[in-house]
Amino acid sequence: MSPGSSEEPFPWHLGVYDAHCHPTDIMGLVPSIPKMKARVVTVMATRGDDQELVAQVADAYGLNSQPDISKEKSQECLVPCFGWHPWFSHQMYDDTNEDILDADSESFKTRHYQSVLSPKPEDVAFLKSLPQPRSLKQYLQQTRAYLEKYPFALVGEVGLDKGFRLPGPWTEELEKSRDQTLTPGTREGRPLSAHRVTMDHQKAILTAQLKLAWEMKRAVSVHGVQAHGILFDTLQDLWKGYGKEPLSKRQRKKIEKIPLHAEDAEMSDEEPALRICLHSYSGSPDQLKQYFQRSSPADIYFSFSSAINMSDVHSAKADEVIKTVPDDRLLVESDLHMAGDEMDARLEEICRHVCELKGWGLEEGVKKLGDNWLRFVFP
């Protein structure tokens, strides 16, 4: 059989790890997570409606130690992640440098949205339909508390997105057809408006969350759509001050000639690498290369999903990228909002596809992908 052949039984027993998913969007299916074939799911928060829901599922199913594949899967089968997605970044005002005294007022709400949305919204009904914006400073305090409570929690989903537009207001007719099983806060079939969040505001929200993640030495799951250059520049600008400055080749050779005592060797240890996952990566092979510069203090991982990367529009480019990504930086994900059999099926589909592209046998590939996830989450 060829590598990744669909005729070959899938080796779930080796441990399959979903690097990025959203099961709290349908809370009624969350109890199925311990029954899934996937060993661990990495659950993202994205907005105000789901931060506490992710905390709740972490209380029920969160890992308390690194998974031991020699043991049967238990109720501990989930890694929580806390983040504010760029699709909802307009709902936050940046008060990290100065307090906003009238933040609860209707006039501030209007000023805020007219400053962070483009084109500038003038429609009263549209502005009225938007929530009162919340404090970025308070959100960061809440996220810090979650990260302290859950020692294996990551930061995510965060990022930049040039392509998305805000949905329009709810109408009486749309309200009648709402799916009551869904956690509120997403588009839910509403027609899109003309408005986008300015890139400057998205960058401010992303940067604040990255600083917190790196301060607390947590990995980050990053969303990037139609913004690969800006996203790289934002990450690079931020990590310039992280850890120690890279040494030149001459400096390294000079240091190698100096004998170190044991205590000096211990003191010379550098900070652990930043860990970043670019989820459902949609950039080109050329854009991929910029993340592997020698001067980068970050370990960049790239995860792929059948939902995004195996669609007709993206599959050819994604296949070339998957072939190009170093073997030890590949992850797989479902990116689904429903736990259960469909999530398992999507994970198996992308695992088989990656193994076929890489020329790996299924057992070899599943083991590599599992090791990569463990290294991403547990430094």
mmCIF file of C-alpha atoms in Angstrom:
data_model
loop_
_atom_site.group_PDB
_atom_site.id
_atom_site.type_symbol
_atom_site.label_atom_id
_atom_site.label_comp_id
_atom_site.label_asym_id
_atom_site.label_seq_id
_atom_site.Cartn_x
_atom_site.Cartn_y
_atom_site.Cartn_z
ATOM 1 C CA MET A 1 0.000 0.000 0.000
ATOM 2 C CA SER A 2 1.158 3.559 -0.727
ATOM 3 C CA PRO A 3 1.977 6.018 2.079
ATOM 4 C CA GLY A 4 -1.186 7.247 3.802
ATOM 5 C CA SER A 5 -3.361 4.809 1.831
ATOM 6 C CA SER A 6 -7.060 4.969 2.769
ATOM 7 C CA GLU A 7 -7.078 1.148 2.763
ATOM 8 C CA GLU A 8 -4.631 0.997 5.662
ATOM 9 C CA PRO A 9 -6.256 0.949 9.147
ATOM 10 C CA PHE A 10 -5.777 4.269 10.890
ATOM 11 C CA PRO A 11 -3.437 4.078 13.939
ATOM 12 C CA TRP A 12 -5.457 6.027 16.491
ATOM 13 C CA HIS A 13 -3.668 4.100 19.243
ATOM 14 C CA LEU A 14 -0.469 6.081 18.571
ATOM 15 C CA GLY A 15 -2.155 9.324 19.636
ATOM 16 C CA VAL A 16 -3.789 11.878 17.347
ATOM 17 C CA TYR A 17 -3.897 15.486 18.548
ATOM 18 C CA ASP A 18 -6.207 18.183 17.193
ATOM 19 C CA ALA A 19 -4.127 21.376 17.252
ATOM 20 C CA HIS A 20 -7.056 23.776 16.758
ATOM 21 C CA CYS A 21 -10.829 23.438 17.169
ATOM 22 C CA HIS A 22 -13.934 25.222 18.496
ATOM 23 C CA PRO A 23 -16.248 22.685 20.181
ATOM 24 C CA THR A 24 -17.662 25.255 22.622
ATOM 25 C CA ASP A 25 -19.631 26.697 19.677
ATOM 26 C CA ILE A 26 -22.012 23.757 20.215
ATOM 27 C CA MET A 27 -21.902 23.032 23.925
ATOM 28 C CA GLY A 28 -24.393 20.166 23.629
ATOM 29 C CA LEU A 29 -21.753 18.047 21.857
ATOM 30 C CA VAL A 30 -18.899 18.777 24.284
ATOM 31 C CA PRO A 31 -19.590 15.643 26.440
ATOM 32 C CA SER A 32 -18.623 13.535 23.420
ATOM 33 C CA ILE A 33 -14.980 14.716 23.582
ATOM 34 C CA PRO A 34 -13.777 11.953 25.976
ATOM 35 C CA LYS A 35 -15.433 9.382 23.678
ATOM 36 C CA MET A 36 -13.647 10.610 20.557
ATOM 37 C CA LYS A 37 -10.783 8.669 18.971
ATOM 38 C CA ALA A 38 -8.563 11.756 19.064
ATOM 39 C CA ARG A 39 -6.319 11.683 22.125
ATOM 40 C CA VAL A 40 -6.415 15.423 22.929
ATOM 41 C CA VAL A 41 -8.185 18.432 21.424
ATOM 42 C CA THR A 42 -6.812 21.975 21.638
ATOM 43 C CA VAL A 43 -9.850 24.198 22.236
ATOM 44 C CA MET A 44 -9.835 27.854 21.201
ATOM 45 C CA ALA A 45 -11.652 30.827 22.674
ATOM 46 C CA THR A 46 -12.405 33.662 20.263
ATOM 47 C CA ARG A 47 -14.771 36.263 21.762
ATOM 48 C CA GLY A 48 -16.646 37.414 24.827
ATOM 49 C CA ASP A 49 -19.251 34.648 24.590
ATOM 50 C CA ASP A 50 -16.865 31.698 24.870
ATOM 51 C CA GLN A 51 -14.000 32.575 27.256
ATOM 52 C CA GLU A 52 -15.824 31.218 30.309
ATOM 53 C CA LEU A 53 -17.151 28.240 28.307
ATOM 54 C CA VAL A 54 -13.591 27.179 27.498
ATOM 55 C CA ALA A 55 -12.766 27.486 31.202
ATOM 56 C CA GLN A 56 -15.762 25.302 32.033
ATOM 57 C CA VAL A 57 -14.740 22.510 29.647
ATOM 58 C CA ALA A 58 -11.165 22.780 30.977
ATOM 59 C CA ASP A 59 -12.508 22.158 34.475
ATOM 60 C CA ALA A 60 -14.280 19.042 33.215
ATOM 61 C CA TYR A 61 -11.773 17.609 30.735
ATOM 62 C CA GLY A 62 -8.515 19.597 30.946
ATOM 63 C CA LEU A 63 -5.123 17.894 31.064
ATOM 64 C CA ASN A 64 -3.359 17.852 34.421
ATOM 65 C CA SER A 65 -0.170 16.329 33.021
ATOM 66 C CA GLN A 66 1.444 15.511 29.699
ATOM 67 C CA PRO A 67 -0.481 12.692 27.940
ATOM 68 C CA ASP A 68 0.900 9.181 28.504
ATOM 69 C CA ILE A 69 0.221 7.245 25.324
ATOM 70 C CA SER A 70 0.926 3.935 27.088
ATOM 71 C CA LYS A 71 -2.276 4.435 29.094
ATOM 72 C CA GLU A 72 -5.902 4.424 27.997
ATOM 73 C CA LYS A 73 -7.499 7.755 27.100
ATOM 74 C CA SER A 74 -9.131 9.322 30.149
ATOM 75 C CA GLN A 75 -11.447 12.228 30.914
ATOM 76 C CA GLU A 76 -8.335 14.460 30.749
ATOM 77 C CA CYS A 77 -8.293 15.040 27.003
ATOM 78 C CA LEU A 78 -8.352 18.776 26.369
ATOM 79 C CA VAL A 79 -6.012 21.777 26.323
ATOM 80 C CA PRO A 80 -7.809 25.129 26.798
ATOM 81 C CA CYS A 81 -6.761 28.256 24.904
ATOM 82 C CA PHE A 82 -7.795 31.822 25.666
ATOM 83 C CA GLY A 83 -7.697 34.485 22.978
ATOM 84 C CA TRP A 84 -9.589 37.219 21.145
ATOM 85 C CA HIS A 85 -10.021 36.555 17.410
ATOM 86 C CA PRO A 86 -9.503 39.357 14.842
ATOM 87 C CA TRP A 87 -13.123 38.957 13.670
ATOM 88 C CA PHE A 88 -14.185 40.336 17.048
ATOM 89 C CA SER A 89 -11.309 42.779 17.632
ATOM 90 C CA HIS A 90 -13.585 45.780 17.037
ATOM 91 C CA GLN A 91 -15.443 44.868 20.240
ATOM 92 C CA MET A 92 -12.383 45.875 22.277
ATOM 93 C CA TYR A 93 -11.035 49.363 22.952
ATOM 94 C CA ASP A 94 -7.347 49.839 23.693
ATOM 95 C CA ASP A 95 -6.903 51.370 27.148
ATOM 96 C CA THR A 96 -3.488 49.843 27.829
ATOM 97 C CA ASN A 97 -1.805 53.262 27.755
ATOM 98 C CA GLU A 98 -4.526 55.468 29.255
ATOM 99 C CA ASP A 99 -7.889 55.000 30.951
ATOM 100 C CA ILE A 100 -11.100 55.821 29.069
ATOM 101 C CA LEU A 101 -13.385 57.653 31.469
ATOM 102 C CA ASP A 102 -16.590 57.581 29.407
ATOM 103 C CA ALA A 103 -16.232 54.013 28.107
ATOM 104 C CA ASP A 104 -19.771 53.076 29.194
ATOM 105 C CA SER A 105 -21.421 55.938 27.331
ATOM 106 C CA GLU A 106 -23.305 55.735 24.048
ATOM 107 C CA SER A 107 -21.221 58.558 22.601
ATOM 108 C CA PHE A 108 -17.979 56.663 23.280
ATOM 109 C CA LYS A 109 -19.433 53.544 21.678
ATOM 110 C CA THR A 110 -20.164 55.493 18.500
ATOM 111 C CA ARG A 111 -16.738 57.196 18.490
ATOM 112 C CA HIS A 112 -14.984 53.892 19.057
ATOM 113 C CA TYR A 113 -16.652 52.006 16.235
ATOM 114 C CA GLN A 114 -16.289 54.917 13.846
ATOM 115 C CA SER A 115 -12.550 54.979 14.622
ATOM 116 C CA VAL A 116 -11.815 51.240 14.229
ATOM 117 C CA LEU A 117 -14.143 50.310 11.351
ATOM 118 C CA SER A 118 -13.686 51.106 7.684
ATOM 119 C CA PRO A 119 -15.607 52.536 5.970
ATOM 120 C CA LYS A 120 -16.690 54.706 8.887
ATOM 121 C CA PRO A 121 -20.176 53.507 9.901
ATOM 122 C CA GLU A 122 -22.883 56.162 9.893
ATOM 123 C CA ASP A 123 -25.981 53.933 9.949
ATOM 124 C CA VAL A 124 -27.627 54.342 13.359
ATOM 125 C CA ALA A 125 -29.258 50.894 13.308
ATOM 126 C CA PHE A 126 -25.942 49.215 12.528
ATOM 127 C CA LEU A 127 -24.109 51.105 15.292
ATOM 128 C CA LYS A 128 -26.895 50.359 17.753
ATOM 129 C CA SER A 129 -26.665 46.638 16.942
ATOM 130 C CA LEU A 130 -23.011 46.473 18.023
ATOM 131 C CA PRO A 131 -22.179 45.630 21.646
ATOM 132 C CA GLN A 132 -20.754 48.170 24.060
ATOM 133 C CA PRO A 133 -16.991 47.799 23.534
ATOM 134 C CA ARG A 134 -14.992 46.289 26.353
ATOM 135 C CA SER A 135 -11.650 47.173 27.927
ATOM 136 C CA LEU A 136 -8.537 45.500 26.513
ATOM 137 C CA LYS A 137 -6.804 46.049 29.849
ATOM 138 C CA GLN A 138 -9.520 44.176 31.741
ATOM 139 C CA TYR A 139 -9.547 41.402 29.149
ATOM 140 C CA LEU A 140 -5.792 40.907 29.554
ATOM 141 C CA GLN A 141 -6.216 40.714 33.331
ATOM 142 C CA GLN A 142 -8.904 38.065 32.913
ATOM 143 C CA THR A 143 -6.770 36.090 30.452
ATOM 144 C CA ARG A 144 -3.778 36.235 32.774
ATOM 145 C CA ALA A 145 -5.971 34.769 35.523
ATOM 146 C CA TYR A 146 -7.068 31.934 33.232
ATOM 147 C CA LEU A 147 -3.464 31.171 32.224
ATOM 148 C CA GLU A 148 -2.439 31.093 35.886
ATOM 149 C CA LYS A 149 -5.335 28.761 36.747
ATOM 150 C CA TYR A 150 -4.665 26.375 33.846
ATOM 151 C CA PRO A 151 -0.893 25.783 33.673
ATOM 152 C CA PHE A 152 -1.047 24.018 30.287
ATOM 153 C CA ALA A 153 -3.365 26.580 28.670
ATOM 154 C CA LEU A 154 -2.263 28.340 25.484
ATOM 155 C CA VAL A 155 -3.168 31.715 23.971
ATOM 156 C CA GLY A 156 -5.517 31.543 21.005
ATOM 157 C CA GLU A 157 -7.153 32.168 18.721
ATOM 158 C CA VAL A 158 -5.514 35.493 17.883
ATOM 159 C CA GLY A 159 -4.314 37.027 14.641
ATOM 160 C CA LEU A 160 -4.903 39.331 11.675
ATOM 161 C CA ASP A 161 -7.468 39.107 8.874
ATOM 162 C CA LYS A 162 -7.774 41.521 5.949
ATOM 163 C CA GLY A 163 -10.566 39.624 4.243
ATOM 164 C CA PHE A 164 -13.434 39.424 6.704
ATOM 165 C CA ARG A 165 -16.347 41.842 6.976
ATOM 166 C CA LEU A 166 -18.672 42.351 9.930
ATOM 167 C CA PRO A 167 -22.131 40.791 9.701
ATOM 168 C CA GLY A 168 -25.103 43.124 9.563
ATOM 169 C CA PRO A 169 -27.683 43.561 12.329
ATOM 170 C CA TRP A 170 -30.161 40.889 13.334
ATOM 171 C CA THR A 171 -33.605 41.329 11.798
ATOM 172 C CA GLU A 172 -36.875 39.988 13.150
ATOM 173 C CA GLU A 173 -36.946 37.411 10.355
ATOM 174 C CA LEU A 174 -33.363 36.266 11.000
ATOM 175 C CA GLU A 175 -34.060 35.992 14.720
ATOM 176 C CA LYS A 176 -36.859 33.508 14.031
ATOM 177 C CA SER A 177 -34.505 31.157 12.193
ATOM 178 C CA ARG A 178 -31.620 31.224 14.692
ATOM 179 C CA ASP A 179 -30.142 27.894 15.721
ATOM 180 C CA GLN A 180 -30.577 27.794 19.490
ATOM 181 C CA THR A 181 -27.908 25.072 19.862
ATOM 182 C CA LEU A 182 -25.146 27.500 18.828
ATOM 183 C CA THR A 183 -23.208 29.624 21.291
ATOM 184 C CA PRO A 184 -24.059 33.282 20.484
ATOM 185 C CA GLY A 185 -21.625 35.724 18.964
ATOM 186 C CA THR A 186 -20.823 34.374 15.497
ATOM 187 C CA ARG A 187 -22.285 35.386 12.143
ATOM 188 C CA GLU A 188 -25.024 32.725 12.163
ATOM 189 C CA GLY A 189 -26.028 33.313 8.552
ATOM 190 C CA ARG A 190 -26.438 37.088 8.711
ATOM 191 C CA PRO A 191 -25.662 39.041 5.500
ATOM 192 C CA LEU A 192 -22.289 40.763 5.586
ATOM 193 C CA SER A 193 -21.908 44.515 5.924
ATOM 194 C CA ALA A 194 -19.324 46.629 4.084
ATOM 195 C CA HIS A 195 -17.319 47.224 7.270
ATOM 196 C CA ARG A 196 -13.916 45.794 8.182
ATOM 197 C CA VAL A 197 -11.727 46.310 11.248
ATOM 198 C CA THR A 198 -8.748 48.522 10.489
ATOM 199 C CA MET A 199 -5.431 46.730 10.434
ATOM 200 C CA ASP A 200 -3.937 49.133 12.993
ATOM 201 C CA HIS A 201 -6.605 48.171 15.522
ATOM 202 C CA GLN A 202 -6.255 44.453 14.793
ATOM 203 C CA LYS A 203 -2.496 44.747 15.313
ATOM 204 C CA ALA A 204 -2.968 46.520 18.657
ATOM 205 C CA ILE A 205 -5.228 43.729 19.966
ATOM 206 C CA LEU A 206 -2.915 41.008 18.637
ATOM 207 C CA THR A 207 0.262 42.614 19.997
ATOM 208 C CA ALA A 208 -1.145 42.954 23.512
ATOM 209 C CA GLN A 209 -2.065 39.263 23.570
ATOM 210 C CA LEU A 210 1.297 38.136 22.185
ATOM 211 C CA LYS A 211 3.120 40.115 24.868
ATOM 212 C CA LEU A 212 1.085 38.358 27.551
ATOM 213 C CA ALA A 213 1.692 34.927 25.987
ATOM 214 C CA TRP A 214 5.426 35.444 25.802
ATOM 215 C CA GLU A 215 5.616 36.906 29.291
ATOM 216 C CA MET A 216 3.920 33.755 30.610
ATOM 217 C CA LYS A 217 5.838 31.464 28.230
ATOM 218 C CA ARG A 218 2.741 30.042 26.572
ATOM 219 C CA ALA A 219 2.392 28.880 22.991
ATOM 220 C CA VAL A 220 0.112 30.827 20.661
ATOM 221 C CA SER A 221 -2.348 29.757 17.948
ATOM 222 C CA VAL A 222 -2.456 32.423 15.246
ATOM 223 C CA HIS A 223 -4.996 33.152 12.508
ATOM 224 C CA GLY A 224 -3.721 34.899 9.374
ATOM 225 C CA VAL A 225 -5.836 35.541 6.276
ATOM 226 C CA GLN A 226 -4.789 37.830 3.399
ATOM 227 C CA ALA A 227 -2.288 39.390 5.805
ATOM 228 C CA HIS A 228 0.774 37.137 5.709
ATOM 229 C CA GLY A 229 3.302 39.943 5.198
ATOM 230 C CA ILE A 230 1.794 42.185 7.873
ATOM 231 C CA LEU A 231 1.496 39.250 10.270
ATOM 232 C CA PHE A 232 5.146 38.307 9.844
ATOM 233 C CA ASP A 233 6.271 41.931 10.306
ATOM 234 C CA THR A 234 4.144 42.220 13.462
ATOM 235 C CA LEU A 235 5.588 39.033 14.944
ATOM 236 C CA GLN A 236 9.143 39.982 13.973
ATOM 237 C CA ASP A 237 8.869 43.487 15.450
ATOM 238 C CA LEU A 238 7.619 42.020 18.706
ATOM 239 C CA TRP A 239 10.130 39.212 19.106
ATOM 240 C CA LYS A 240 13.161 41.464 18.468
ATOM 241 C CA GLY A 241 13.380 42.205 22.181
ATOM 242 C CA TYR A 242 12.785 38.635 23.296
ATOM 243 C CA GLY A 243 15.619 36.723 24.955
ATOM 244 C CA LYS A 244 19.175 37.454 23.912
ATOM 245 C CA GLU A 245 20.375 39.060 20.724
ATOM 246 C CA PRO A 246 21.694 36.448 18.254
ATOM 247 C CA LEU A 247 25.473 36.200 18.102
ATOM 248 C CA SER A 248 27.475 36.645 14.933
ATOM 249 C CA LYS A 249 29.524 33.732 13.583
ATOM 250 C CA ARG A 250 32.749 35.414 14.785
ATOM 251 C CA GLN A 251 31.298 35.936 18.288
ATOM 252 C CA ARG A 252 30.194 32.306 18.506
ATOM 253 C CA LYS A 253 33.658 31.024 17.485
ATOM 254 C CA LYS A 254 35.317 33.277 20.047
ATOM 255 C CA ILE A 255 33.024 32.062 22.832
ATOM 256 C CA GLU A 256 33.561 28.410 21.897
ATOM 257 C CA LYS A 257 37.276 28.788 22.726
ATOM 258 C CA ILE A 258 36.551 29.962 26.279
ATOM 259 C CA PRO A 259 36.220 27.104 28.807
ATOM 260 C CA LEU A 260 33.081 27.356 30.939
ATOM 261 C CA HIS A 261 32.716 26.222 34.536
ATOM 262 C CA ALA A 262 29.529 24.282 35.301
ATOM 263 C CA GLU A 263 27.863 27.201 37.053
ATOM 264 C CA ASP A 264 28.683 29.508 34.138
ATOM 265 C CA ALA A 265 27.199 27.028 31.692
ATOM 266 C CA GLU A 266 23.956 26.976 33.657
ATOM 267 C CA MET A 267 23.782 30.763 33.687
ATOM 268 C CA SER A 268 24.322 30.940 29.916
ATOM 269 C CA ASP A 269 21.098 29.104 29.082
ATOM 270 C CA GLU A 270 18.873 31.167 26.821
ATOM 271 C CA GLU A 271 15.176 31.609 27.343
ATOM 272 C CA PRO A 272 13.031 28.877 25.794
ATOM 273 C CA ALA A 273 11.957 29.559 22.231
ATOM 274 C CA LEU A 274 8.677 31.287 21.557
ATOM 275 C CA ARG A 275 6.146 28.779 20.199
ATOM 276 C CA ILE A 276 3.751 29.929 17.516
ATOM 277 C CA CYS A 277 1.337 27.874 15.427
ATOM 278 C CA LEU A 278 0.012 29.412 12.219
ATOM 279 C CA HIS A 279 -3.248 27.522 11.992
ATOM 280 C CA SER A 280 -4.832 26.328 8.725
ATOM 281 C CA TYR A 281 -1.880 28.084 7.091
ATOM 282 C CA SER A 282 -2.818 29.627 3.737
ATOM 283 C CA GLY A 283 0.405 31.385 2.738
ATOM 284 C CA SER A 284 2.670 30.425 -0.151
ATOM 285 C CA PRO A 285 5.881 28.361 -0.012
ATOM 286 C CA ASP A 286 7.874 31.580 -0.493
ATOM 287 C CA GLN A 287 6.112 33.285 2.429
ATOM 288 C CA LEU A 288 6.855 30.208 4.516
ATOM 289 C CA LYS A 289 10.620 30.700 4.198
ATOM 290 C CA GLN A 290 10.675 33.995 6.111
ATOM 291 C CA TYR A 291 9.747 32.151 9.318
ATOM 292 C CA PHE A 292 12.936 30.089 9.294
ATOM 293 C CA GLN A 293 15.512 32.868 9.460
ATOM 294 C CA ARG A 294 18.413 32.006 11.748
ATOM 295 C CA SER A 295 17.895 35.184 13.786
ATOM 296 C CA SER A 296 14.350 34.216 14.806
ATOM 297 C CA PRO A 297 13.913 33.248 18.485
ATOM 298 C CA ALA A 298 10.616 31.528 17.655
ATOM 299 C CA ASP A 299 9.748 27.921 16.879
ATOM 300 C CA ILE A 300 7.057 28.300 14.236
ATOM 301 C CA TYR A 301 4.647 25.425 13.613
ATOM 302 C CA PHE A 302 2.164 25.160 10.757
ATOM 303 C CA SER A 303 -1.124 23.304 11.142
ATOM 304 C CA PHE A 304 -3.423 22.186 8.353
ATOM 305 C CA SER A 305 -7.078 21.193 8.186
ATOM 306 C CA SER A 306 -9.166 19.465 5.571
ATOM 307 C CA ALA A 307 -11.893 22.073 6.125
ATOM 308 C CA ILE A 308 -9.653 24.925 4.897
ATOM 309 C CA ASN A 309 -6.570 23.490 3.214
ATOM 310 C CA MET A 310 -8.179 20.678 1.225
ATOM 311 C CA SER A 311 -10.904 22.800 -0.368
ATOM 312 C CA ASP A 312 -10.707 23.171 -4.150
ATOM 313 C CA VAL A 313 -9.628 26.799 -3.903
ATOM 314 C CA HIS A 314 -6.671 26.240 -1.569
ATOM 315 C CA SER A 315 -5.617 22.603 -1.988
ATOM 316 C CA ALA A 316 -2.903 22.920 -4.664
ATOM 317 C CA LYS A 317 -1.045 25.717 -2.834
ATOM 318 C CA ALA A 318 -1.469 24.000 0.539
ATOM 319 C CA ASP A 319 -0.059 20.748 -0.834
ATOM 320 C CA GLU A 320 3.110 22.542 -1.942
ATOM 321 C CA VAL A 321 3.432 24.219 1.462
ATOM 322 C CA ILE A 322 2.939 20.924 3.335
ATOM 323 C CA LYS A 323 5.731 19.374 1.269
ATOM 324 C CA THR A 324 7.976 22.350 2.113
ATOM 325 C CA VAL A 325 7.341 22.614 5.883
ATOM 326 C CA PRO A 326 10.070 20.851 7.906
ATOM 327 C CA ASP A 327 8.869 17.492 9.207
ATOM 328 C CA ASP A 328 9.210 18.568 12.843
ATOM 329 C CA ARG A 329 7.025 21.703 12.428
ATOM 330 C CA LEU A 330 3.847 20.147 11.026
ATOM 331 C CA LEU A 331 0.600 19.898 12.989
ATOM 332 C CA VAL A 332 -2.929 18.794 12.072
ATOM 333 C CA GLU A 333 -6.266 20.224 13.135
ATOM 334 C CA SER A 334 -9.976 19.905 12.480
ATOM 335 C CA ASP A 335 -10.891 23.616 12.907
ATOM 336 C CA LEU A 336 -14.436 22.358 13.532
ATOM 337 C CA HIS A 337 -17.063 23.788 15.878
ATOM 338 C CA MET A 338 -18.626 20.417 16.685
ATOM 339 C CA ALA A 339 -17.088 17.660 18.808
ATOM 340 C CA GLY A 340 -17.628 13.995 17.986
ATOM 341 C CA ASP A 341 -17.390 11.693 14.989
ATOM 342 C CA GLU A 342 -17.124 14.461 12.381
ATOM 343 C CA MET A 343 -14.134 15.957 14.168
ATOM 344 C CA ASP A 344 -12.425 12.550 14.241
ATOM 345 C CA ALA A 345 -13.196 12.025 10.552
ATOM 346 C CA ARG A 346 -11.668 15.378 9.578
ATOM 347 C CA LEU A 347 -8.543 14.628 11.625
ATOM 348 C CA GLU A 348 -8.101 11.252 9.957
ATOM 349 C CA GLU A 349 -8.622 12.853 6.538
ATOM 350 C CA ILE A 350 -5.929 15.502 7.010
ATOM 351 C CA CYS A 351 -3.509 13.029 8.643
ATOM 352 C CA ARG A 352 -3.786 10.653 5.701
ATOM 353 C CA HIS A 353 -3.357 13.530 3.254
ATOM 354 C CA VAL A 354 -0.243 14.875 5.001
ATOM 355 C CA CYS A 355 1.301 11.401 5.182
ATOM 356 C CA GLU A 356 0.685 10.861 1.480
ATOM 357 C CA LEU A 357 2.262 14.212 0.530
ATOM 358 C CA LYS A 358 5.267 13.635 2.793
ATOM 359 C CA GLY A 359 5.760 10.026 1.696
ATOM 360 C CA TRP A 360 5.324 8.778 5.262
ATOM 361 C CA GLY A 361 3.760 5.517 6.288
ATOM 362 C CA LEU A 362 0.663 6.135 8.403
ATOM 363 C CA GLU A 363 2.180 4.935 11.670
ATOM 364 C CA GLU A 364 5.381 6.881 11.022
ATOM 365 C CA GLY A 365 3.449 10.034 10.146
ATOM 366 C CA VAL A 366 0.958 9.885 13.003
ATOM 367 C CA LYS A 367 3.846 9.403 15.429
ATOM 368 C CA LYS A 368 5.729 12.407 13.963
ATOM 369 C CA LEU A 369 2.644 14.630 14.102
ATOM 370 C CA GLY A 370 1.942 13.586 17.685
ATOM 371 C CA ASP A 371 5.516 14.291 18.763
ATOM 372 C CA ASN A 372 5.299 17.717 17.130
ATOM 373 C CA TRP A 373 2.112 18.607 19.034
ATOM 374 C CA LEU A 374 3.623 17.488 22.336
ATOM 375 C CA ARG A 375 6.691 19.631 21.683
ATOM 376 C CA PHE A 376 4.492 22.625 20.755
ATOM 377 C CA VAL A 377 2.332 22.442 23.866
ATOM 378 C CA PHE A 378 4.891 21.120 26.395
ATOM 379 C CA PRO A 379 8.272 22.871 25.908
#
